[in-house]
Amino acid sequence: MSVLDRIGQKLLFSFDPETAHGMSIAALRCGLPVASPPPQDARLKVSLCGLDFPNPLGMAAGYDKNAEVPDALLRLGFGFAEVGTITPLPQPGNPKPRIFRLTADEAVINRLGFNNEGHAAAEKRLAARKGRRGIVGVNIGANKDSADRIGDYERGVTRFAPYTSYLTVNISSPNTPGLRNMQGREQLGELLSRVMAARAAASAQPPVFLKIAPDLVEAELEDIAAEVAEKKIDGIIVSNTTLSRAGLRSASLAGETGGLSGKPLFERSTAVLAKMRKLVGPEMAIIGVGGVDSAETALEKIRAGADLVQLYTGLIYAGPALPGRIVAGMVRFFDRERLGSIRELRDACLDSWASKPI
């Protein structure tokens, strides 16, 4: 981290995590911080699902929940940004405090519960940026008290299809009671059928990705892979936060309920990613998420089978210059190894990661 990043981190860490998050959104909205543009290198470009990504590094959902600053995130050096999770109706989420920094582990536990301003507010912002360059995805979810959660996803598809580069169906948050049950084969089959029908009827047909949890056993992964293939979903995002607390050093906070993200998630999420790649084959798009905080961890996700990667928690601990540093690090790696494209690297360590227990 630069001296400026360290000063900024110290300032933000003097506030509780949710206040610090709000301050960072406000800073981006005002044009701060100003980041040096990352190198533009044709070898890092990824063409996937009809989209041309300038580099494989994305901002994961959960940070810009209300589509307030996607373009500012792209200016930090990300090749794409995903906003949300957005639910049809506004909802406050779970009671505070609901975000906890596990500094010794470079991790975060959150139990936010899809707090957001709802479809209408996000649609207004996304409609205003329509026509701008840059890949921005929309992550859609269901309201906690919805009587028809699948209907909530249909409404998300219909509402945001005209304004998004891609849609992510998020059924993997641990913070909405019962939501992860939708990963079960019967519910998942109905959900994906109705989502794809809603996309076919929408005014635009962006790619649809499914975001899954890391806390799945191999039989569940097999069921998901089968449903995704049958329903012709465009890709999978692996993974959301984990309920596991294995190996944490932050004992005083490890008992907090919610999803764990950051460095401790890297091993399990990468193993699940590789297993899913084995199940779905080489053609389906996969985005790897969990513990990405450097060029090395981003590249390892690609070696394990990811086409693209995303981060969020790493930005909390490494500062807003992190995306540019990761992209620059990737370029140096490609120079050193004399690689011509991301595709040459993908799957290089697939077998070893897929063999790891989960």
XYZ file of C-alpha atoms in Angstrom:
358
model
C 0.000 0.000 0.000
C 1.114 3.551 -0.672
C 1.462 6.065 2.143
C -1.718 7.766 0.931
C -3.600 4.457 0.983
C -2.377 3.753 4.531
C -3.530 7.171 5.717
C -6.920 6.654 4.064
C -7.282 3.191 5.581
C -6.401 4.461 9.049
C -9.020 7.189 8.691
C -11.738 4.818 7.511
C -10.863 2.183 10.131
C -11.442 4.804 12.836
C -15.140 4.576 11.951
C -17.418 1.581 12.278
C -17.434 -0.512 9.083
C -20.846 0.558 7.804
C -20.100 4.263 8.281
C -16.741 3.795 6.553
C -18.484 2.075 3.655
C -20.876 4.991 3.253
C -17.969 7.435 3.332
C -16.175 5.519 0.585
C -19.276 5.581 -1.627
C -19.602 9.341 -1.026
C -15.938 9.865 -1.932
C -16.332 7.961 -5.204
C -19.478 9.919 -5.977
C -17.418 13.122 -5.601
C -14.645 11.892 -7.876
C -12.250 10.682 -5.171
C -9.909 8.939 -4.908
C -8.164 9.638 -8.205
C -6.420 6.449 -9.307
C -3.741 6.104 -11.935
C -5.238 4.288 -14.927
C -4.042 0.682 -15.139
C -2.141 -0.470 -18.205
C -4.271 -1.316 -21.212
C -3.002 -4.605 -22.571
C -4.691 -6.634 -25.293
C -3.483 -9.853 -23.677
C -5.784 -9.227 -20.699
C -8.919 -8.774 -22.775
C -11.581 -11.441 -22.329
C -14.474 -11.998 -24.736
C -17.269 -13.831 -22.945
C -21.023 -14.166 -23.484
C -20.915 -11.520 -26.205
C -19.152 -8.996 -23.952
C -15.621 -7.663 -24.372
C -13.955 -7.172 -20.981
C -10.853 -4.911 -21.072
C -9.321 -6.953 -18.254
C -10.545 -9.917 -16.168
C -10.815 -8.116 -12.810
C -14.244 -7.052 -11.584
C -15.814 -5.407 -8.560
C -18.136 -7.898 -6.884
C -21.704 -7.171 -5.845
C -22.278 -5.988 -2.293
C -20.262 -2.800 -2.426
C -22.351 -0.585 -4.715
C -25.715 -1.902 -3.612
C -27.762 0.909 -5.156
C -25.914 1.482 -8.458
C -24.535 4.801 -7.255
C -20.912 4.613 -8.458
C -20.337 1.947 -11.149
C -18.453 4.316 -13.448
C -16.241 5.530 -10.608
C -15.370 1.896 -9.861
C -14.431 1.310 -13.485
C -12.102 4.312 -13.279
C -10.212 2.610 -10.426
C -9.074 0.021 -12.944
C -11.734 -2.666 -12.813
C -12.598 -4.307 -16.111
C -16.231 -4.534 -15.012
C -18.419 -3.702 -12.010
C -21.439 -5.493 -10.559
C -24.030 -3.506 -8.608
C -26.586 -4.797 -6.109
C -27.973 -6.967 -4.685
C -31.181 -5.123 -5.619
C -34.631 -6.274 -4.486
C -38.001 -5.127 -5.885
C -38.959 -3.140 -2.777
C -36.621 -1.087 -0.592
C -35.634 -2.845 2.607
C -33.485 -1.810 5.563
C -31.759 -5.159 6.053
C -30.884 -6.705 9.380
C -30.359 -4.788 12.652
C -27.043 -3.017 13.245
C -24.236 -3.690 13.962
C -24.038 -6.064 11.002
C -20.519 -5.695 9.555
C -17.401 -6.776 11.453
C -13.759 -6.376 10.440
C -11.555 -9.350 11.301
C -8.346 -7.410 10.812
C -5.959 -10.189 11.865
C -7.489 -12.391 9.150
C -7.984 -9.653 6.539
C -11.613 -10.738 6.485
C -15.109 -9.386 7.071
C -18.262 -10.931 8.492
C -21.489 -9.323 7.329
C -25.143 -10.022 7.963
C -26.532 -7.074 6.037
C -29.549 -8.847 4.576
C -29.929 -7.229 1.139
C -30.274 -3.673 2.470
C -30.984 -1.502 -0.578
C -33.213 1.213 -1.996
C -35.161 -1.092 -4.316
C -35.680 -1.432 -8.051
C -37.028 2.032 -8.798
C -34.071 3.938 -7.358
C -31.491 1.719 -9.056
C -33.337 1.747 -12.371
C -33.306 5.544 -12.410
C -29.529 5.632 -11.960
C -28.847 2.892 -14.489
C -31.139 4.484 -17.069
C -29.190 7.736 -16.671
C -25.912 5.998 -17.581
C -27.357 4.087 -20.547
C -25.089 4.446 -23.560
C -21.909 4.951 -21.545
C -18.988 2.637 -22.111
C -18.017 0.032 -19.554
C -19.411 -3.322 -18.487
C -21.813 -3.044 -15.549
C -23.770 -6.029 -14.273
C -26.830 -6.026 -12.022
C -27.176 -8.520 -9.177
C -30.836 -9.225 -8.375
C -32.423 -10.727 -5.272
C -35.699 -11.299 -3.455
C -37.245 -9.326 -0.624
C -37.029 -11.022 2.770
C -40.804 -11.000 3.294
C -41.805 -11.689 -0.317
C -44.687 -14.096 -0.857
C -43.229 -15.041 -4.262
C -39.452 -14.963 -4.251
C -39.128 -16.389 -7.753
C -41.471 -13.633 -8.909
C -39.052 -11.110 -7.408
C -36.290 -12.459 -9.643
C -38.574 -12.307 -12.683
C -39.310 -8.665 -11.888
C -35.584 -7.978 -11.583
C -34.918 -9.475 -15.004
C -37.712 -7.497 -16.629
C -36.746 -4.231 -14.975
C -32.988 -4.257 -15.494
C -32.545 -6.159 -18.764
C -32.557 -2.913 -20.826
C -29.853 -1.268 -18.698
C -27.340 -3.957 -17.784
C -24.456 -5.745 -19.467
C -25.400 -8.933 -17.600
C -27.700 -10.116 -14.812
C -26.711 -12.128 -11.750
C -29.293 -14.253 -9.953
C -28.170 -14.242 -6.327
C -29.591 -17.127 -4.285
C -26.467 -17.648 -2.202
C -26.510 -14.984 0.497
C -26.658 -16.544 3.964
C -28.330 -13.453 5.415
C -31.873 -13.837 4.040
C -33.584 -16.762 5.793
C -34.300 -19.650 3.439
C -32.673 -18.058 0.399
C -29.949 -20.676 0.040
C -32.642 -23.378 -0.090
C -33.284 -22.177 -3.622
C -29.993 -23.843 -4.603
C -31.755 -27.206 -4.129
C -32.505 -28.873 -7.460
C -36.298 -28.654 -7.512
C -36.524 -24.992 -6.498
C -33.516 -24.097 -8.639
C -35.057 -25.691 -11.716
C -38.253 -23.658 -11.334
C -36.320 -20.466 -10.608
C -34.051 -20.777 -13.636
C -36.928 -21.718 -15.948
C -38.897 -18.639 -14.944
C -35.853 -16.352 -15.040
C -34.949 -17.450 -18.556
C -38.569 -17.071 -19.695
C -38.577 -13.542 -18.261
C -35.377 -12.739 -20.131
C -36.818 -14.080 -23.394
C -39.814 -11.782 -22.956
C -37.772 -8.728 -21.946
C -36.855 -5.828 -24.228
C -33.190 -6.908 -24.129
C -31.524 -10.268 -23.517
C -28.332 -9.813 -21.466
C -26.395 -12.871 -20.274
C -27.639 -14.429 -17.027
C -25.216 -15.711 -14.364
C -26.077 -17.732 -11.259
C -24.200 -16.897 -8.038
C -23.710 -19.868 -5.726
C -22.459 -20.425 -2.180
C -19.135 -22.038 -1.251
C -20.817 -24.162 1.434
C -22.028 -26.879 -0.922
C -21.192 -30.575 -1.074
C -20.249 -32.285 -4.304
C -23.705 -33.769 -4.910
C -25.223 -30.287 -4.662
C -22.675 -28.942 -7.122
C -23.611 -31.732 -9.520
C -27.308 -30.818 -9.273
C -26.564 -27.134 -9.888
C -24.361 -27.933 -12.888
C -27.101 -30.097 -14.371
C -29.804 -27.445 -13.948
C -27.597 -24.662 -15.284
C -26.817 -26.718 -18.397
C -30.425 -27.774 -18.936
C -31.823 -24.253 -18.550
C -29.025 -22.764 -20.708
C -27.784 -20.282 -18.107
C -24.839 -18.303 -19.478
C -22.486 -18.622 -16.533
C -21.830 -19.208 -12.839
C -20.274 -16.975 -10.185
C -18.337 -18.976 -7.578
C -18.812 -17.938 -4.817
C -20.615 -15.879 -2.208
C -19.566 -15.625 1.459
C -19.126 -18.667 3.700
C -20.624 -19.758 7.003
C -17.395 -21.561 7.882
C -15.112 -20.104 10.535
C -12.252 -22.583 10.108
C -8.792 -21.300 10.969
C -9.720 -17.773 12.025
C -7.385 -15.876 14.348
C -9.959 -13.208 15.279
C -11.494 -15.315 18.052
C -13.521 -12.485 19.589
C -15.491 -11.943 16.370
C -15.550 -15.438 14.901
C -18.844 -16.148 16.671
C -20.701 -13.350 14.879
C -23.391 -14.683 12.559
C -23.279 -13.864 8.865
C -21.166 -14.556 5.809
C -17.378 -14.496 5.974
C -15.417 -12.951 3.102
C -11.788 -12.112 2.445
C -8.523 -14.014 2.622
C -9.812 -17.074 4.576
C -12.333 -17.796 1.803
C -9.714 -18.214 -0.933
C -8.930 -21.927 -0.566
C -12.477 -23.257 -0.333
C -13.974 -20.954 -2.960
C -11.201 -21.813 -5.410
C -11.658 -25.555 -4.871
C -15.419 -25.196 -5.440
C -14.693 -23.162 -8.572
C -12.456 -25.904 -9.984
C -14.989 -28.622 -9.189
C -17.682 -26.616 -10.950
C -15.446 -26.131 -13.983
C -14.981 -29.896 -14.169
C -18.753 -30.384 -14.008
C -19.818 -27.798 -16.588
C -16.974 -28.252 -19.057
C -14.689 -25.755 -20.771
C -17.244 -23.572 -22.573
C -19.454 -22.179 -19.800
C -18.468 -18.807 -18.330
C -17.266 -18.880 -14.715
C -16.393 -15.882 -12.534
C -14.208 -16.678 -9.524
C -14.740 -14.748 -6.284
C -13.366 -15.177 -2.779
C -10.083 -14.056 -1.267
C -8.751 -12.203 -4.305
C -6.361 -9.537 -2.996
C -3.368 -9.594 -5.363
C -2.301 -10.393 -8.903
C -1.162 -13.793 -7.634
C -4.536 -14.768 -6.144
C -6.395 -13.438 -9.200
C -4.163 -15.444 -11.534
C -4.596 -18.567 -9.391
C -8.378 -18.331 -9.741
C -7.875 -18.315 -13.508
C -5.530 -21.314 -13.295
C -8.291 -23.077 -11.343
C -10.822 -22.517 -14.129
C -12.152 -18.940 -13.908
C -12.581 -16.778 -16.998
C -12.948 -13.637 -14.875
C -12.441 -12.806 -11.202
C -14.029 -10.394 -8.755
C -13.025 -8.897 -5.416
C -14.503 -6.747 -2.672
C -13.029 -7.376 0.779
C -9.479 -7.081 -0.556
C -10.229 -3.459 -1.404
C -11.056 -2.752 2.255
C -7.618 -3.872 3.397
C -5.468 -2.832 0.419
C -7.069 0.453 -0.636
C -8.484 1.887 -3.872
C -5.209 1.488 -5.770
C -5.555 -2.306 -5.527
C -7.313 -2.878 -8.881
C -4.616 -0.964 -10.745
C -1.883 -2.866 -8.900
C -3.480 -6.214 -9.717
C -3.853 -5.396 -13.410
C -0.276 -4.119 -13.580
C 0.894 -7.269 -11.824
C -0.935 -9.391 -14.373
C 0.792 -7.552 -17.208
C 4.201 -8.172 -15.627
C 3.355 -11.853 -15.238
C 2.333 -12.118 -18.878
C 5.576 -10.432 -19.901
C 7.637 -12.787 -17.764
C 5.849 -15.954 -18.898
C 5.453 -14.766 -22.498
C 1.731 -15.474 -22.516
C -0.528 -14.161 -25.238
C -3.957 -14.349 -23.590
C -5.885 -15.208 -20.431
C -7.145 -18.350 -22.171
C -3.591 -19.723 -22.278
C -3.500 -19.614 -18.469
C -6.994 -20.862 -17.673
C -7.247 -24.382 -16.255
C -3.475 -24.727 -15.792
C -4.038 -25.916 -12.196
C -7.573 -27.223 -12.645
C -6.903 -30.817 -11.681
C -4.990 -30.013 -8.506
C -7.643 -27.574 -7.253
C -10.534 -29.869 -8.229
C -8.992 -32.705 -6.200
C -9.042 -30.717 -2.951
C -11.688 -31.655 -0.372
C -14.447 -29.165 0.454
